[in-house]
Amino acid sequence: MPFLSHGSYRIRYELDGPAGAPAYVLVNGLTQYSELWAAYREALLARGFRVATFDLLGQGASDKPTLFINQDDQVAALHLLIGELGDGPIFLSGISFGGLIALRYAIEHGDRISGLVPMSCFAELTPQLLLLGNALRTGLILGGTGYLQDLLLPMNLSDQWLKPLLDKLDSVKRQGWLVNDVYALQNLMESFLDFQPLTPRLSAISVPTMILNGEFDFLTPRHLHETLRVEIPNSSLVIIPRAYHAFTLEKGVLTADLLARFADDVLAGRWQGNQAVWIAPEEAGGELTPFPAGYDHLRAIPVRAAPP
Amino acid sequence: MSRFLGPLDSEGRVPPHQQTRVAAFLISAHGALARQFAMALPMRIEAAWQTELNAQFYRESEIVSLLQRTASWVPDMALGYMAASWETAWFPKPIEGITNLPLALPIDLAMLAHAVHAGIRPAALLPLGANANDPFVFALRRIEFESGRLLQAQILFLKGESLVPFRDTVNAALEQRHAEVRRLWAEALESAGVTT
């Protein structure tokens, strides 16, 4: 198991695929760990990419600082990992908390990457997100990691995904519960206590950016992604049908296909962000369709958009 | 070597020699915390925050009592010298950079408690087949759960406003305390056939 050193801390990472190939770097969500990208690793390797994953500070097999985890240190850890990848094209993607770290990286080191894919992401803490985050933190404090998982699973995954697993949820939760510690998760959550909104800095992201948002994501709903679409010049927003916040777990084949196609399009010079809004196909390989003209993509019911 | 306790017997119970080692270590650590909280607890509570000392003292005592009554104890010749090394490690330690003793002592106690409550996860040693109705298995789960709650007092204190001027000092000393407690815990487990 290889490690990078950031000060006195060790960052566990995994890197596969041929040197020189375009690389994808995938950044975990808050309660995740590197192994959850296994299906992506396989799919992207088969499409000719290198794949790098890692555990953020405070997660999995990386060191867990005892009192404070600064988001700057997460960006620095990511920078160390990207430094291992050489000069080939690098695509960066992250989900939720990991998407935020990816956004920060793109703002600060945009010249090192060829494309960015924030997923289920946000640039600021709206009152809803702030209060949800506080409630989740209280849940963690009072009920431990298992209770936090109990809250997150039904919030972030569909009935279709959950139903066949209802009598096996303990085994679904077990690995995440084993590798994540209460104090470390709490430190990760508390790294938002001095959070400054990224919105004013998003326009500094000049690389092609594909923003992925689940149709039914209510933890980080559409308008949070809309901020990214409006502020990042060369971006598109892609809505994943019937998906919730954790669609990377639920729709891995489709999401990996979208990641690969995005990178292929960028490398072939076909990518045009145009701040467009698209609907992803239901299955991998299907066509993306433009969001119907004249309708408001921020609404759940078909409301005609206000004229520009 | 396995990363979990076991092999379990046919009824999903942890082998008695492992129960003895694990329980002895936890009793030593939580017992030391109970003693130190007892020393810090005034006869009459004058400030609201001191109620937390009372809570911590009784919870630590409860954990010791629970382990004494749930573990299957067997003779263990190595426990003598192991316990001596554990007990020595729990002694209060000076904190480099904090010379004010009335401040240093509670910080040191909070750091030891943080390291024990955050760094030791006995329930995470239980394999999938562990019998949820076995008293020792239940005790390990309860101790881990209670540790997560007890930890909050240490987090509040160590991250609190009063220690902001000493943040780097406290942070460095706490990392050392964690490393020491983790090492002792890992050695105790390794001696019982469990790798961490």
Coordinates of C-alpha atoms in Angstrom, one line a residue:
Chain A
M1 CA 0.0 0.0 0.0
P2 CA 1.9 3.2 -1.1
F3 CA 1.8 6.4 0.9
L4 CA 2.6 10.0 0.3
S5 CA 4.0 12.2 3.0
H6 CA 2.5 15.5 3.9
G7 CA 4.4 17.0 6.8
S8 CA 4.2 14.3 9.5
Y9 CA 1.1 12.8 8.0
R10 CA 0.8 9.9 5.5
I11 CA -1.6 9.8 2.7
R12 CA -2.6 6.4 1.4
Y13 CA -3.1 6.2 -2.4
E14 CA -3.5 3.8 -5.2
L15 CA -2.3 4.3 -8.8
D16 CA -2.9 1.9 -11.7
G17 CA -2.6 2.1 -15.5
P18 CA 0.1 2.8 -18.0
A19 CA 2.4 5.8 -17.4
G20 CA 1.8 8.5 -19.9
A21 CA -1.9 7.6 -20.4
P22 CA -4.4 10.3 -19.6
A23 CA -5.2 10.0 -15.9
Y24 CA -8.3 10.3 -13.8
V25 CA -7.9 11.3 -10.1
L26 CA -11.0 10.5 -8.0
V27 CA -11.6 12.2 -4.7
N28 CA -13.8 10.6 -2.0
G29 CA -16.9 12.0 -0.3
L30 CA -16.8 12.6 3.4
T31 CA -17.6 9.1 4.7
Q32 CA -16.0 7.2 1.8
Y33 CA -12.8 5.4 1.3
S34 CA -10.6 4.6 -1.7
E35 CA -11.9 1.1 -2.4
L36 CA -15.4 2.5 -3.2
W37 CA -13.9 3.5 -6.6
A38 CA -13.0 0.0 -7.5
A39 CA -15.6 -0.3 -10.3
Y40 CA -14.4 3.1 -11.7
R41 CA -10.8 1.9 -11.6
E42 CA -11.8 -1.2 -13.7
A43 CA -13.9 0.7 -16.1
L44 CA -11.5 3.6 -16.7
L45 CA -8.5 1.3 -17.0
A46 CA -10.4 -0.6 -19.7
R47 CA -10.9 2.7 -21.5
G48 CA -7.1 3.4 -21.5
F49 CA -6.9 5.7 -18.5
R50 CA -4.6 5.7 -15.5
V51 CA -6.6 5.9 -12.3
A52 CA -5.5 7.4 -9.0
T53 CA -7.5 7.2 -5.8
F54 CA -6.6 8.1 -2.2
D55 CA -7.9 8.4 1.2
L56 CA -8.2 12.0 2.4
L57 CA -6.6 13.0 5.7
G58 CA -8.9 11.6 8.3
Q59 CA -10.3 8.8 6.1
G60 CA -9.6 5.1 5.7
A61 CA -5.9 4.2 5.8
S62 CA -4.5 7.7 5.6
D63 CA -3.4 9.4 8.8
K64 CA -6.2 10.9 11.0
P65 CA -5.1 14.2 12.5
T66 CA -6.3 14.2 16.1
L67 CA -7.8 17.6 16.5
F68 CA -7.9 19.7 13.3
I69 CA -8.1 18.9 9.6
N70 CA -7.7 21.9 7.4
Q71 CA -9.1 21.8 3.9
D72 CA -5.9 23.4 2.7
D73 CA -4.1 20.2 3.8
Q74 CA -6.5 18.1 1.7
V75 CA -5.8 20.3 -1.4
A76 CA -2.1 19.9 -0.6
A77 CA -2.4 16.1 -0.3
L78 CA -4.2 16.1 -3.7
H79 CA -1.5 18.2 -5.2
L80 CA 1.1 15.7 -3.9
L81 CA -0.8 12.9 -5.6
I82 CA -1.2 14.8 -8.9
G83 CA 2.6 15.4 -8.7
E84 CA 3.1 11.7 -8.9
L85 CA 1.3 11.5 -12.3
G86 CA 3.8 13.2 -14.6
D87 CA 3.1 15.5 -17.4
G88 CA 0.3 13.7 -19.2
P89 CA -3.3 15.0 -19.2
I90 CA -5.0 14.8 -15.9
F91 CA -8.7 14.8 -15.2
L92 CA -10.0 15.5 -11.7
S93 CA -13.3 14.4 -10.3
G94 CA -14.7 14.3 -6.8
I95 CA -18.0 13.7 -5.1
S96 CA -19.6 15.9 -2.6
F97 CA -16.9 16.9 0.0
G98 CA -14.4 15.5 -2.5
G99 CA -16.0 17.6 -5.2
L100 CA -15.4 20.6 -3.1
I101 CA -11.7 19.7 -2.7
A102 CA -11.5 19.2 -6.4
L103 CA -13.0 22.7 -7.0
R104 CA -10.5 24.2 -4.7
Y105 CA -7.7 22.4 -6.5
A106 CA -8.9 23.6 -9.8
I107 CA -9.0 27.2 -8.5
E108 CA -5.5 27.0 -7.1
H109 CA -3.8 24.7 -9.6
G110 CA -5.9 24.8 -12.7
D111 CA -2.9 24.6 -14.9
R112 CA -2.1 21.1 -13.7
I113 CA -5.4 19.6 -15.0
S114 CA -7.1 19.1 -18.3
G115 CA -10.6 18.7 -17.1
L116 CA -12.8 18.8 -14.0
V117 CA -15.9 16.8 -13.0
P118 CA -17.5 18.0 -9.7
M119 CA -20.3 15.6 -8.7
S120 CA -23.0 16.2 -6.1
C121 CA -21.1 19.3 -5.2
F122 CA -21.4 22.8 -3.8
A123 CA -19.5 26.0 -3.5
E124 CA -21.2 27.5 -0.5
L125 CA -23.1 26.4 2.5
T126 CA -26.7 27.5 2.0
P127 CA -28.9 27.6 5.2
Q128 CA -30.3 24.2 4.3
L129 CA -26.9 22.6 3.7
L130 CA -25.5 24.2 6.8
L131 CA -28.3 23.0 9.0
L132 CA -28.3 19.5 7.4
G133 CA -24.5 19.4 8.0
N134 CA -25.0 20.4 11.6
A135 CA -27.7 17.8 12.1
L136 CA -25.5 15.1 10.6
R137 CA -22.7 16.1 12.8
T138 CA -24.9 15.9 15.9
G139 CA -26.1 12.5 14.7
L140 CA -22.4 11.4 14.5
I141 CA -21.7 12.7 18.0
L142 CA -24.7 11.2 19.6
G143 CA -25.0 8.0 17.7
G144 CA -21.6 7.3 16.2
T145 CA -20.6 6.4 12.7
G146 CA -23.3 3.8 12.3
Y147 CA -26.1 6.3 13.0
L148 CA -24.5 8.8 10.5
Q149 CA -24.6 6.0 7.9
D150 CA -28.2 5.2 8.9
L151 CA -29.1 8.8 8.1
L152 CA -27.0 9.1 4.9
L153 CA -28.1 5.8 3.2
P154 CA -31.8 6.7 2.8
M155 CA -31.0 10.4 2.0
N156 CA -28.6 9.6 -0.7
L157 CA -29.7 6.4 -2.4
S158 CA -32.9 5.3 -4.2
D159 CA -35.6 2.9 -3.1
Q160 CA -34.5 0.6 -6.0
W161 CA -31.0 0.4 -4.7
L162 CA -32.0 0.1 -1.0
K163 CA -34.8 -2.4 -1.3
P164 CA -32.8 -5.6 -2.1
L165 CA -30.3 -4.6 0.6
L166 CA -32.8 -3.9 3.4
D167 CA -31.9 -7.1 5.3
K168 CA -28.2 -6.7 4.7
L169 CA -27.6 -3.1 5.5
D170 CA -25.2 -3.9 8.4
S171 CA -22.9 -5.6 5.9
V172 CA -23.2 -2.6 3.5
K173 CA -22.2 -0.3 6.3
R174 CA -19.6 -2.5 7.9
Q175 CA -16.5 -1.5 5.9
G176 CA -17.2 2.2 6.1
W177 CA -17.8 1.8 9.8
L178 CA -14.6 -0.1 10.3
V179 CA -12.3 2.3 8.5
N180 CA -13.8 5.6 9.6
D181 CA -13.4 6.8 13.1
V182 CA -15.9 9.1 14.9
Y183 CA -13.3 11.8 15.8
A184 CA -11.8 11.8 12.3
L185 CA -15.2 12.2 10.6
Q186 CA -16.0 14.9 13.1
N187 CA -12.8 16.7 12.3
L188 CA -13.6 16.5 8.6
M189 CA -17.1 18.0 9.3
E190 CA -15.6 20.6 11.5
S191 CA -13.3 21.7 8.8
F192 CA -16.3 23.7 7.6
L193 CA -16.4 25.8 10.7
D194 CA -14.3 28.5 9.0
F195 CA -15.4 27.7 5.5
Q196 CA -15.5 30.6 3.0
P197 CA -17.8 30.3 0.0
L198 CA -15.9 29.5 -3.2
T199 CA -18.5 31.1 -5.5
P200 CA -16.5 34.4 -6.0
R201 CA -13.5 32.3 -7.1
L202 CA -15.2 29.8 -9.4
S203 CA -14.7 32.0 -12.5
A204 CA -10.9 31.3 -12.1
I205 CA -11.6 27.7 -13.3
S206 CA -10.8 27.8 -16.9
V207 CA -10.6 24.1 -17.7
P208 CA -13.4 22.2 -19.3
T209 CA -15.8 21.3 -16.5
M210 CA -18.7 18.8 -16.5
I211 CA -20.9 19.2 -13.5
L212 CA -22.9 16.1 -12.5
N213 CA -26.0 16.3 -10.4
G214 CA -28.6 13.6 -9.5
E215 CA -32.1 14.5 -10.5
F216 CA -33.4 13.8 -7.0
D217 CA -30.4 15.0 -5.0
F218 CA -31.9 16.9 -2.0
L219 CA -28.7 17.1 0.0
T220 CA -27.0 19.2 -2.6
P221 CA -29.9 20.2 -4.8
R222 CA -29.9 21.6 -8.3
H223 CA -29.4 25.3 -7.4
L224 CA -26.1 24.5 -5.8
H225 CA -24.9 23.0 -9.0
E226 CA -26.4 25.9 -10.9
T227 CA -24.0 28.2 -9.1
L228 CA -21.1 26.1 -10.5
R229 CA -22.6 26.2 -14.0
V230 CA -23.1 29.9 -14.0
E231 CA -19.8 30.8 -12.5
I232 CA -17.4 28.4 -14.3
P233 CA -17.1 29.6 -17.9
N234 CA -16.3 26.4 -19.8
S235 CA -18.9 24.2 -18.0
S236 CA -21.9 22.1 -18.7
L237 CA -24.4 20.8 -16.2
V238 CA -25.4 17.1 -16.7
I239 CA -28.5 15.9 -14.8
I240 CA -28.4 12.2 -13.9
P241 CA -31.9 10.8 -14.2
R242 CA -33.5 9.2 -11.2
A243 CA -30.4 9.7 -9.2
Y244 CA -29.8 10.9 -5.6
H245 CA -26.7 12.4 -4.0
A246 CA -24.6 9.2 -4.0
F247 CA -25.2 8.3 -7.6
T248 CA -21.5 7.3 -7.9
L249 CA -22.3 4.3 -5.8
E250 CA -25.7 3.6 -7.4
K251 CA -24.9 4.3 -11.0
G252 CA -21.3 3.4 -11.3
V253 CA -21.3 2.1 -14.9
L254 CA -23.2 5.1 -16.2
T255 CA -21.0 7.6 -14.3
A256 CA -17.7 6.0 -15.3
D257 CA -18.9 6.1 -18.9
L258 CA -19.7 9.8 -18.6
L259 CA -16.3 10.4 -17.1
A260 CA -14.5 8.6 -19.9
R261 CA -16.6 10.3 -22.6
F262 CA -15.9 13.7 -21.2
A263 CA -12.2 13.1 -21.1
D264 CA -12.2 11.7 -24.6
D265 CA -14.1 14.7 -25.9
V266 CA -11.7 17.1 -24.2
L267 CA -8.7 15.3 -25.6
A268 CA -10.2 15.2 -29.1
G269 CA -11.0 18.9 -28.9
R270 CA -14.7 18.2 -29.2
W271 CA -15.7 19.5 -25.8
Q272 CA -17.8 22.6 -25.7
G273 CA -19.1 23.6 -22.3
N274 CA -21.2 26.6 -23.3
Q275 CA -22.7 26.5 -19.8
A276 CA -25.3 24.1 -21.3
V277 CA -27.7 21.9 -19.4
W278 CA -28.0 18.3 -20.4
I279 CA -29.8 15.2 -19.3
A280 CA -27.7 12.1 -19.1
P281 CA -28.9 8.8 -20.6
E282 CA -30.5 6.2 -18.4
E283 CA -27.8 3.7 -19.3
A284 CA -24.1 3.8 -20.2
G285 CA -23.5 4.5 -23.9
G286 CA -26.7 6.3 -24.5
E287 CA -27.0 9.8 -25.8
L288 CA -27.1 12.9 -23.7
T289 CA -30.0 15.1 -24.6
P290 CA -30.3 18.8 -24.1
F291 CA -32.6 20.0 -21.4
P292 CA -35.9 21.0 -23.1
A293 CA -35.6 24.6 -24.3
G294 CA -38.0 27.0 -22.7
Y295 CA -38.3 25.1 -19.4
D296 CA -36.7 25.8 -16.1
H297 CA -34.1 23.2 -15.1
L298 CA -34.2 24.4 -11.5
R299 CA -37.7 23.2 -11.0
A300 CA -39.0 19.7 -10.5
I301 CA -42.3 20.5 -12.3
P302 CA -42.2 21.7 -15.9
V303 CA -42.3 25.4 -15.5
R304 CA -41.5 27.6 -18.4
A305 CA -38.3 29.6 -17.9
A306 CA -38.5 33.3 -17.6
P307 CA -37.4 35.0 -20.8
P308 CA -33.8 36.1 -20.7
Chain B
M1 CA -2.6 -13.2 12.8
S2 CA -6.0 -11.8 12.0
R3 CA -7.3 -8.2 12.2
F4 CA -10.2 -9.5 14.2
L5 CA -10.6 -11.4 17.5
G6 CA -11.1 -15.1 17.1
P7 CA -11.5 -17.8 16.0
L8 CA -14.9 -17.6 17.7
D9 CA -16.3 -20.7 19.3
S10 CA -19.4 -22.4 18.1
E11 CA -21.6 -19.9 20.0
G12 CA -19.9 -16.9 18.5
R13 CA -17.8 -16.1 21.6
V14 CA -14.3 -14.6 21.7
P15 CA -11.6 -17.0 23.0
P16 CA -11.1 -16.5 26.8
H17 CA -7.4 -15.7 26.5
Q18 CA -8.2 -12.8 24.1
Q19 CA -11.0 -11.7 26.4
T20 CA -8.5 -11.6 29.3
R21 CA -5.9 -9.6 27.4
V22 CA -8.4 -7.1 25.9
A23 CA -10.3 -6.6 29.1
A24 CA -7.1 -6.2 31.1
F25 CA -5.9 -3.5 28.8
L26 CA -9.2 -1.7 28.7
I27 CA -9.6 -1.9 32.5
S28 CA -6.1 -0.5 32.9
A29 CA -6.8 2.5 30.5
H30 CA -10.3 3.3 31.7
G31 CA -9.4 2.6 35.3
A32 CA -6.6 5.1 35.0
L33 CA -9.0 7.7 33.6
A34 CA -11.5 6.9 36.4
R35 CA -8.8 7.6 39.0
Q36 CA -7.6 10.8 37.4
F37 CA -11.1 12.1 37.0
A38 CA -11.9 11.2 40.6
M39 CA -8.8 13.2 41.7
A40 CA -9.9 16.2 39.6
L41 CA -13.5 16.1 40.8
P42 CA -14.2 18.5 43.7
M43 CA -16.3 17.5 46.7
R44 CA -18.7 20.3 45.8
I45 CA -19.3 21.2 42.2
E46 CA -19.0 25.0 41.9
A47 CA -18.9 25.4 38.1
A48 CA -21.2 23.9 35.4
W49 CA -18.3 22.4 33.5
Q50 CA -17.3 20.3 36.5
T51 CA -20.5 18.3 36.1
E52 CA -18.7 16.8 33.1
L53 CA -15.9 15.6 35.4
N54 CA -18.6 13.8 37.5
A55 CA -20.1 12.2 34.4
Q56 CA -16.7 11.1 33.1
F57 CA -15.7 9.6 36.4
Y58 CA -18.8 7.5 36.7
R59 CA -18.8 6.4 33.0
E60 CA -15.2 5.3 33.3
S61 CA -16.0 3.4 36.5
E62 CA -19.0 1.8 34.7
I63 CA -16.7 0.6 31.9
V64 CA -14.3 -1.0 34.4
S65 CA -17.1 -2.7 36.2
L66 CA -18.7 -3.9 33.0
L67 CA -15.4 -5.5 31.8
Q68 CA -14.8 -7.1 35.2
R69 CA -18.2 -8.7 35.1
T70 CA -18.4 -9.7 31.4
A71 CA -15.0 -11.0 30.5
S72 CA -14.2 -14.7 30.7
W73 CA -11.0 -14.5 32.8
V74 CA -8.2 -17.1 32.5
P75 CA -4.7 -17.1 34.1
D76 CA -2.3 -15.0 32.1
M77 CA 1.3 -15.0 33.3
A78 CA 2.3 -12.1 30.9
L79 CA -0.3 -9.7 32.3
G80 CA 1.9 -8.6 35.2
Y81 CA 4.7 -6.9 33.2
M82 CA 2.3 -5.8 30.5
A83 CA 0.0 -4.1 33.1
A84 CA 3.1 -2.4 34.6
S85 CA 4.0 -0.9 31.3
W86 CA 0.5 0.3 30.7
E87 CA 0.1 1.8 34.1
T88 CA 3.3 3.7 33.7
A89 CA 2.1 5.1 30.4
W90 CA -1.0 6.6 31.9
F91 CA 0.9 8.7 34.4
P92 CA 0.5 12.5 33.9
K93 CA 3.1 13.9 31.6
P94 CA 4.6 17.4 31.4
I95 CA 3.6 19.2 28.2
E96 CA 6.4 21.0 26.6
G97 CA 5.6 24.7 26.3
I98 CA 2.9 24.7 29.0
T99 CA 4.5 25.4 32.4
N100 CA 1.4 26.5 34.2
L101 CA 0.6 23.4 36.2
P102 CA -3.1 24.1 37.0
L103 CA -3.5 24.4 33.2
A104 CA -1.2 21.6 32.2
L105 CA -2.8 18.9 34.4
P106 CA -6.3 19.1 32.9
I107 CA -4.9 19.3 29.4
D108 CA -2.8 16.2 30.0
L109 CA -5.9 14.4 31.4
A110 CA -8.0 15.5 28.5
M111 CA -5.3 14.3 26.0
L112 CA -5.1 10.9 27.6
A113 CA -8.9 10.6 27.6
H114 CA -9.0 11.7 24.0
A115 CA -6.4 9.2 23.0
V116 CA -8.2 6.3 24.8
H117 CA -11.7 7.3 23.7
A118 CA -10.8 8.1 20.1
G119 CA -8.0 5.7 19.4
I120 CA -9.2 2.5 20.9
R121 CA -12.1 0.9 19.1
P122 CA -12.8 -2.5 20.7
A123 CA -16.0 -3.2 18.8
A124 CA -14.1 -2.9 15.5
L125 CA -12.2 -6.1 16.5
L126 CA -15.3 -8.2 16.5
P127 CA -15.6 -10.4 13.5
L128 CA -18.9 -10.7 11.6
G129 CA -20.0 -13.9 13.4
A130 CA -19.7 -12.5 16.9
N131 CA -22.7 -13.3 19.0
A132 CA -24.5 -10.0 19.7
N133 CA -26.1 -11.5 22.8
D134 CA -22.8 -12.6 24.4
P135 CA -22.0 -10.3 27.4
F136 CA -18.4 -9.6 26.4
V137 CA -19.3 -8.8 22.8
F138 CA -22.1 -6.5 24.0
A139 CA -19.6 -4.9 26.5
L140 CA -17.1 -4.1 23.7
R141 CA -19.8 -2.5 21.6
R142 CA -21.1 -0.5 24.5
I143 CA -17.6 0.7 25.4
E144 CA -16.9 1.9 21.9
F145 CA -20.3 3.7 21.7
E146 CA -19.8 5.3 25.1
S147 CA -16.3 6.3 24.2
G148 CA -17.6 8.3 21.2
R149 CA -19.8 10.3 23.5
L150 CA -17.3 10.7 26.3
L151 CA -14.8 12.0 23.7
Q152 CA -17.0 15.1 23.1
A153 CA -16.0 16.7 26.3
Q154 CA -12.3 16.3 25.4
I155 CA -12.9 17.7 21.9
L156 CA -14.7 20.7 23.3
F157 CA -12.0 21.4 25.8
L158 CA -9.0 20.8 23.6
K159 CA -10.5 22.7 20.7
G160 CA -11.9 25.4 22.9
E161 CA -11.2 29.1 23.0
S162 CA -9.1 28.9 26.2
L163 CA -6.5 26.8 24.5
V164 CA -6.3 28.7 21.3
P165 CA -2.9 30.3 22.4
F166 CA -1.5 26.8 22.9
R167 CA -3.1 25.2 19.8
D168 CA 0.1 23.9 18.2
T169 CA 1.6 22.7 21.5
V170 CA -1.6 20.9 22.4
N171 CA -1.9 19.4 18.9
A172 CA 1.6 18.1 18.9
A173 CA 1.3 16.6 22.4
L174 CA -2.0 15.0 21.6
E175 CA -0.6 13.4 18.4
Q176 CA 2.2 11.9 20.7
R177 CA -0.3 10.7 23.2
H178 CA -2.4 9.0 20.5
A179 CA 0.7 7.4 19.0
E180 CA 1.7 6.0 22.4
V181 CA -1.8 4.7 23.3
R182 CA -2.2 3.2 19.8
R183 CA 1.2 1.5 20.2
L184 CA 0.3 -0.1 23.5
W185 CA -3.0 -1.2 22.2
A186 CA -1.5 -2.7 19.1
E187 CA 1.1 -4.5 21.2
A188 CA -1.6 -5.9 23.5
L189 CA -3.6 -7.1 20.6
E190 CA -0.6 -8.6 18.8
S191 CA 0.2 -10.5 21.9
A192 CA -3.3 -12.0 21.6
G193 CA -2.9 -12.9 17.9
V194 CA -4.6 -9.8 16.5
T195 CA -2.9 -7.4 14.1
T196 CA -4.0 -3.8 13.7

